[in-house]
mmCIF file of C-alpha atoms in Angstrom:
data_model
loop_
_atom_site.group_PDB
_atom_site.id
_atom_site.type_symbol
_atom_site.label_atom_id
_atom_site.label_comp_id
_atom_site.label_asym_id
_atom_site.label_seq_id
_atom_site.Cartn_x
_atom_site.Cartn_y
_atom_site.Cartn_z
ATOM 1 C CA MET A 13 -120.444 27.864 287.500
ATOM 2 C CA LYS A 14 -116.115 28.010 289.072
ATOM 3 C CA ILE A 15 -113.691 25.568 288.968
ATOM 4 C CA GLY A 16 -110.521 25.250 290.863
ATOM 5 C CA LEU A 17 -108.167 24.197 288.256
ATOM 6 C CA PHE A 18 -104.371 22.863 289.023
ATOM 7 C CA SER A 19 -101.619 20.692 286.983
ATOM 8 C CA ASP A 20 -98.224 19.282 286.715
ATOM 9 C CA LEU A 21 -97.385 18.662 290.128
ATOM 10 C CA HIS A 22 -93.834 15.832 289.707
ATOM 11 C CA TYR A 23 -94.378 15.378 293.315
ATOM 12 C CA ASN A 24 -91.262 13.565 294.780
ATOM 13 C CA ARG A 25 -89.916 14.516 298.884
ATOM 14 C CA ASN A 26 -86.337 13.949 296.953
ATOM 15 C CA PRO A 27 -86.950 15.827 293.801
ATOM 16 C CA GLU A 28 -83.058 16.591 291.633
ATOM 17 C CA GLU A 29 -81.837 20.643 292.005
ATOM 18 C CA ASN A 30 -83.499 21.532 288.931
ATOM 19 C CA ARG A 31 -87.153 19.942 289.902
ATOM 20 C CA LYS A 32 -86.872 21.381 293.748
ATOM 21 C CA PHE A 33 -89.890 22.975 293.474
ATOM 22 C CA THR A 34 -92.047 20.067 293.378
ATOM 23 C CA ALA A 35 -91.014 19.239 297.532
ATOM 24 C CA LEU A 36 -92.718 21.843 297.825
ATOM 25 C CA ALA A 37 -96.647 19.825 295.614
ATOM 26 C CA PRO A 38 -98.272 19.581 299.105
ATOM 27 C CA ILE A 39 -97.185 22.873 300.315
ATOM 28 C CA ARG A 40 -98.869 24.775 297.509
ATOM 29 C CA LEU A 41 -102.337 22.403 296.902
ATOM 30 C CA LYS A 42 -103.485 23.365 300.513
ATOM 31 C CA GLU A 43 -102.479 26.455 299.249
ATOM 32 C CA ALA A 44 -104.533 26.369 296.145
ATOM 33 C CA MET A 45 -107.738 24.406 297.774
ATOM 34 C CA GLU A 46 -108.248 27.340 300.297
ATOM 35 C CA ALA A 47 -108.424 30.338 297.203
ATOM 36 C CA PHE A 48 -111.076 27.302 295.704
ATOM 37 C CA ARG A 49 -112.913 26.721 299.071
ATOM 38 C CA LYS A 50 -112.783 31.259 299.009
ATOM 39 C CA GLU A 51 -114.183 31.581 295.553
ATOM 40 C CA LYS A 52 -117.195 29.219 296.241
ATOM 41 C CA ILE A 53 -116.273 27.121 293.503
ATOM 42 C CA ASP A 54 -118.129 24.211 292.699
ATOM 43 C CA VAL A 55 -115.377 21.777 290.786
ATOM 44 C CA ALA A 56 -111.769 21.015 291.212
ATOM 45 C CA VAL A 57 -109.801 19.797 288.844
ATOM 46 C CA CYS A 58 -106.672 17.820 288.343
ATOM 47 C CA LEU A 59 -105.389 17.938 284.444
ATOM 48 C CA GLY A 60 -102.473 14.953 285.750
ATOM 49 C CA ASP A 61 -99.122 14.685 286.033
ATOM 50 C CA ILE A 62 -99.944 14.511 290.421
ATOM 51 C CA VAL A 63 -95.870 12.557 290.481
ATOM 52 C CA ASP A 64 -93.686 11.851 289.732
ATOM 53 C CA LYS A 65 -90.916 8.230 289.927
ATOM 54 C CA ALA A 66 -88.956 7.620 293.002
ATOM 55 C CA GLU A 67 -86.989 5.008 294.734
ATOM 56 C CA THR A 68 -89.736 2.486 295.417
ATOM 57 C CA HIS A 69 -92.857 2.299 294.993
ATOM 58 C CA GLU A 70 -94.350 2.561 298.131
ATOM 59 C CA GLU A 71 -92.754 6.377 298.007
ATOM 60 C CA GLU A 72 -94.917 6.924 294.746
ATOM 61 C CA LEU A 73 -97.877 5.996 296.676
ATOM 62 C CA SER A 74 -96.926 7.842 300.305
ATOM 63 C CA CYS A 75 -96.734 10.676 298.357
ATOM 64 C CA TRP A 76 -99.561 9.962 295.905
ATOM 65 C CA GLN A 77 -101.728 9.861 299.672
ATOM 66 C CA GLU A 78 -100.414 12.467 301.437
ATOM 67 C CA LEU A 79 -101.793 15.043 298.179
ATOM 68 C CA LEU A 80 -104.938 13.084 297.440
ATOM 69 C CA SER A 81 -105.559 14.133 301.229
ATOM 70 C CA ILE A 82 -105.208 16.643 300.989
ATOM 71 C CA VAL A 83 -108.431 17.164 298.230
ATOM 72 C CA LYS A 84 -110.523 15.203 301.004
ATOM 73 C CA GLU A 85 -110.305 17.787 303.455
ATOM 74 C CA TYR A 86 -112.311 19.718 300.965
ATOM 75 C CA SER A 87 -116.686 19.493 300.655
ATOM 76 C CA PHE A 88 -116.658 20.004 296.622
ATOM 77 C CA PRO A 89 -116.580 17.210 293.809
ATOM 78 C CA CYS A 90 -112.277 17.265 292.976
ATOM 79 C CA TYR A 91 -112.168 15.282 289.170
ATOM 80 C CA PHE A 92 -108.087 13.809 288.994
ATOM 81 C CA LEU A 93 -106.956 13.342 285.060
ATOM 82 C CA PRO A 94 -103.687 10.966 284.882
ATOM 83 C CA GLY A 95 -101.289 13.000 282.924
ATOM 84 C CA ASN A 96 -97.942 10.559 282.013
ATOM 85 C CA HIS A 97 -95.619 10.866 283.791
ATOM 86 C CA ASP A 98 -98.810 8.827 286.201
ATOM 87 C CA TYR A 99 -98.462 6.186 284.516
ATOM 88 C CA GLU A 100 -94.968 5.567 285.045
ATOM 89 C CA VAL A 101 -96.471 5.861 288.870
ATOM 90 C CA MET A 102 -99.298 3.678 289.253
ATOM 91 C CA ILE A 103 -100.559 0.317 287.315
ATOM 92 C CA GLY A 104 -103.300 -1.527 285.513
ATOM 93 C CA ASP A 105 -106.289 0.099 287.793
ATOM 94 C CA GLU A 106 -104.567 2.037 290.712
ATOM 95 C CA PHE A 107 -104.895 5.743 289.188
ATOM 96 C CA CYS A 108 -108.728 5.126 289.760
ATOM 97 C CA LYS A 109 -108.741 3.290 292.543
ATOM 98 C CA THR A 110 -106.507 5.639 294.609
ATOM 99 C CA THR A 111 -108.859 8.775 292.887
ATOM 100 C CA GLY A 112 -112.046 6.827 292.652
ATOM 101 C CA MET A 113 -112.457 8.212 289.325
ATOM 102 C CA PRO A 114 -114.520 5.762 286.803
ATOM 103 C CA GLY A 115 -112.126 3.856 284.002
ATOM 104 C CA TYR A 116 -111.741 7.041 281.182
ATOM 105 C CA PRO A 117 -113.567 8.297 279.101
ATOM 106 C CA PHE A 118 -115.985 9.530 281.946
ATOM 107 C CA SER A 119 -118.704 12.358 281.942
ATOM 108 C CA ALA A 120 -119.808 14.112 284.869
ATOM 109 C CA ASP A 121 -123.185 17.151 284.812
ATOM 110 C CA VAL A 122 -122.205 20.368 287.031
ATOM 111 C CA ASN A 123 -124.793 23.587 287.239
ATOM 112 C CA GLY A 124 -125.930 22.733 283.626
ATOM 113 C CA ARG A 125 -121.955 22.021 282.376
ATOM 114 C CA ARG A 126 -121.406 18.607 281.048
ATOM 115 C CA LEU A 127 -117.881 18.124 281.854
ATOM 116 C CA LEU A 128 -116.521 14.981 279.602
ATOM 117 C CA PHE A 129 -111.942 14.009 280.644
ATOM 118 C CA LEU A 130 -110.638 12.095 278.661
ATOM 119 C CA ASP A 131 -107.282 10.418 278.736
ATOM 120 C CA ALA A 132 -104.856 9.977 276.043
ATOM 121 C CA CYS A 133 -101.834 8.343 277.456
ATOM 122 C CA TYR A 134 -101.769 6.333 274.833
ATOM 123 C CA ARG A 135 -98.738 4.663 272.629
ATOM 124 C CA TYR A 136 -100.479 4.763 268.695
ATOM 125 C CA SER A 137 -100.409 1.670 268.605
ATOM 126 C CA GLY A 138 -102.968 1.434 271.407
ATOM 127 C CA LYS A 139 -101.765 0.521 274.647
ATOM 128 C CA ARG A 140 -101.556 2.116 277.519
ATOM 129 C CA TYR A 141 -98.242 4.430 278.820
ATOM 130 C CA ASP A 142 -97.961 1.459 281.896
ATOM 131 C CA GLU A 143 -98.440 -1.390 279.296
ATOM 132 C CA ALA A 144 -95.895 -0.238 276.973
ATOM 133 C CA GLY A 145 -93.775 1.938 277.894
ATOM 134 C CA MET A 146 -94.330 5.605 278.509
ATOM 135 C CA ILE A 147 -92.850 7.735 275.700
ATOM 136 C CA TRP A 148 -94.391 11.444 276.540
ATOM 137 C CA THR A 149 -94.251 12.583 273.343
ATOM 138 C CA GLU A 150 -96.258 10.246 272.159
ATOM 139 C CA THR A 151 -99.807 10.296 272.079
ATOM 140 C CA ALA A 152 -103.364 9.516 271.275
ATOM 141 C CA LEU A 153 -106.889 8.811 272.138
ATOM 142 C CA PRO A 154 -108.096 5.480 271.305
ATOM 143 C CA PRO A 155 -110.580 5.373 268.615
ATOM 144 C CA ASP A 156 -112.823 4.103 271.507
ATOM 145 C CA GLN A 157 -112.786 7.627 273.291
ATOM 146 C CA ILE A 158 -112.956 9.470 270.161
ATOM 147 C CA VAL A 159 -116.556 6.958 269.141
ATOM 148 C CA PHE A 160 -117.255 8.784 272.975
ATOM 149 C CA LEU A 161 -116.540 12.325 272.013
ATOM 150 C CA GLU A 162 -118.757 11.875 269.076
ATOM 151 C CA ARG A 163 -121.977 10.706 270.704
ATOM 152 C CA THR A 164 -121.621 12.646 274.159
ATOM 153 C CA LEU A 165 -121.566 16.171 272.189
ATOM 154 C CA SER A 166 -124.375 14.800 269.808
ATOM 155 C CA GLU A 167 -126.037 13.803 272.392
ATOM 156 C CA SER A 168 -125.497 16.455 275.392
ATOM 157 C CA GLU A 169 -128.504 19.033 276.058
ATOM 158 C CA MET A 170 -125.542 20.931 277.718
ATOM 159 C CA PRO A 171 -122.897 22.708 276.608
ATOM 160 C CA CYS A 172 -119.662 20.587 276.800
ATOM 161 C CA ILE A 173 -116.432 20.940 278.917
ATOM 162 C CA LEU A 174 -113.218 19.160 277.829
ATOM 163 C CA PHE A 175 -110.321 18.118 279.669
ATOM 164 C CA THR A 176 -107.115 16.282 278.530
ATOM 165 C CA HIS A 177 -103.575 15.845 279.667
ATOM 166 C CA GLN A 178 -102.174 16.929 277.040
ATOM 167 C CA ASN A 179 -102.820 19.592 274.545
ATOM 168 C CA LEU A 180 -104.314 20.243 271.474
ATOM 169 C CA ASP A 181 -104.132 23.586 271.278
ATOM 170 C CA LYS A 182 -102.339 24.062 267.124
ATOM 171 C CA ASN A 183 -100.517 27.155 268.922
ATOM 172 C CA LEU A 184 -98.186 24.831 271.415
ATOM 173 C CA PRO A 185 -95.208 22.910 270.265
ATOM 174 C CA LYS A 186 -95.526 19.750 268.539
ATOM 175 C CA ASP A 187 -95.157 17.143 271.126
ATOM 176 C CA TYR A 188 -96.845 18.306 273.723
ATOM 177 C CA ARG A 189 -99.699 18.235 271.386
ATOM 178 C CA ILE A 190 -102.426 15.173 270.846
ATOM 179 C CA LYS A 191 -102.047 12.584 267.625
ATOM 180 C CA LYS A 192 -105.105 13.902 265.538
ATOM 181 C CA ASN A 193 -105.543 17.059 266.742
ATOM 182 C CA MET A 194 -106.398 19.250 263.870
ATOM 183 C CA GLN A 195 -109.436 16.538 263.126
ATOM 184 C CA LEU A 196 -110.608 17.264 266.638
ATOM 185 C CA ARG A 197 -110.109 20.528 267.099
ATOM 186 C CA ARG A 198 -112.350 20.197 264.586
ATOM 187 C CA LEU A 199 -115.256 18.033 266.322
ATOM 188 C CA LEU A 200 -114.940 20.637 268.897
ATOM 189 C CA LYS A 201 -116.125 24.219 266.606
ATOM 190 C CA GLU A 202 -118.588 21.916 264.609
ATOM 191 C CA SER A 203 -120.618 20.290 267.443
ATOM 192 C CA GLY A 204 -121.169 23.895 268.703
ATOM 193 C CA LYS A 205 -121.239 23.176 272.252
ATOM 194 C CA VAL A 206 -117.727 23.543 273.615
ATOM 195 C CA LYS A 207 -116.492 26.616 275.220
ATOM 196 C CA TYR A 208 -113.586 25.191 276.577
ATOM 197 C CA ALA A 209 -110.911 22.711 276.626
ATOM 198 C CA PHE A 210 -108.226 22.356 279.622
ATOM 199 C CA SER A 211 -105.316 20.285 279.125
ATOM 200 C CA GLY A 212 -102.160 20.150 281.147
ATOM 201 C CA HIS A 213 -98.638 19.278 280.544
ATOM 202 C CA PHE A 214 -97.134 22.143 278.783
ATOM 203 C CA HIS A 215 -95.177 23.917 282.235
ATOM 204 C CA GLY A 216 -95.140 27.492 280.808
ATOM 205 C CA GLY A 217 -99.586 26.948 280.344
ATOM 206 C CA ASP A 218 -100.268 29.576 277.476
ATOM 207 C CA TYR A 219 -104.795 30.505 275.981
ATOM 208 C CA HIS A 220 -105.724 30.682 272.999
ATOM 209 C CA GLU A 221 -108.855 31.139 270.967
ATOM 210 C CA ILE A 222 -108.818 28.582 268.219
ATOM 211 C CA GLY A 223 -112.510 27.676 265.873
ATOM 212 C CA GLY A 224 -114.824 29.715 268.873
ATOM 213 C CA VAL A 225 -113.085 26.897 271.689
ATOM 214 C CA ARG A 226 -110.600 28.589 274.493
ATOM 215 C CA TYR A 227 -107.938 26.121 274.984
ATOM 216 C CA VAL A 228 -106.570 27.037 278.688
ATOM 217 C CA THR A 229 -103.397 25.351 279.334
ATOM 218 C CA VAL A 230 -102.767 25.352 282.849
ATOM 219 C CA PRO A 231 -99.853 25.943 283.940
ATOM 220 C CA SER A 232 -97.509 24.117 286.404
ATOM 221 C CA MET A 233 -98.086 23.915 290.022
ATOM 222 C CA THR A 234 -94.240 23.877 290.828
ATOM 223 C CA GLU A 235 -92.687 24.062 287.574
ATOM 224 C CA THR A 236 -91.358 27.939 289.955
ATOM 225 C CA SER A 237 -90.892 30.063 292.562
ATOM 226 C CA ALA A 238 -94.575 30.638 292.111
ATOM 227 C CA ASN A 239 -97.853 28.217 292.943
ATOM 228 C CA ASN A 240 -99.577 28.081 289.762
ATOM 229 C CA TYR A 241 -102.831 27.557 289.586
ATOM 230 C CA MET A 242 -106.633 29.073 287.656
ATOM 231 C CA ILE A 243 -110.105 29.191 288.975
ATOM 232 C CA MET A 244 -112.141 29.754 285.121
ATOM 233 C CA GLU A 245 -116.080 30.676 285.634
ATOM 234 C CA VAL A 246 -116.992 29.027 282.996
#
């Protein structure tokens, strides 16, 4: 199957000078979606940090809806993960309501693959960023999501693909990694069912294979003058 991947758009119509490319998010997203259409992907996945804070919540929601309207022009399904910046903007269930996603964690079966979506935007206290305040260097999966991951990997008869905003790759700087990432990598390895784990968050992107699992970090779509997105056959 083919997956189209994009991440870290950080859309803001009036960005600071050092983040000027974030204003191009709608144009770049349209380019990516057209490439996905031409390549006949089966599913698209947004790995989070879709919008940044603006002067008003109305402006933030307007940016959000502008991007979602582009995605909805295309017939292939698109799944969304929340990033840490999204929980600075979205309150409570606004993220799921606007994107149409169920509560996290959840899974979806596509063309013989089980896609697993986890939300690690939690403080070490167990409270989510929209409740406890966002500290991007403090990220953890709450116990119920770890139980979900263990159970789903144990029960699945399909190959599984994992999606998180934050990172499990031990080669990335510590501040970007999910707490207990070593134990989580061990879980993926021992299951023997996960060949790919996709994330965003680390804007430069990266790739490492660890214990038979390919950890792919998708670069930010708006970090530089280049429009970054991926099409992967998995």
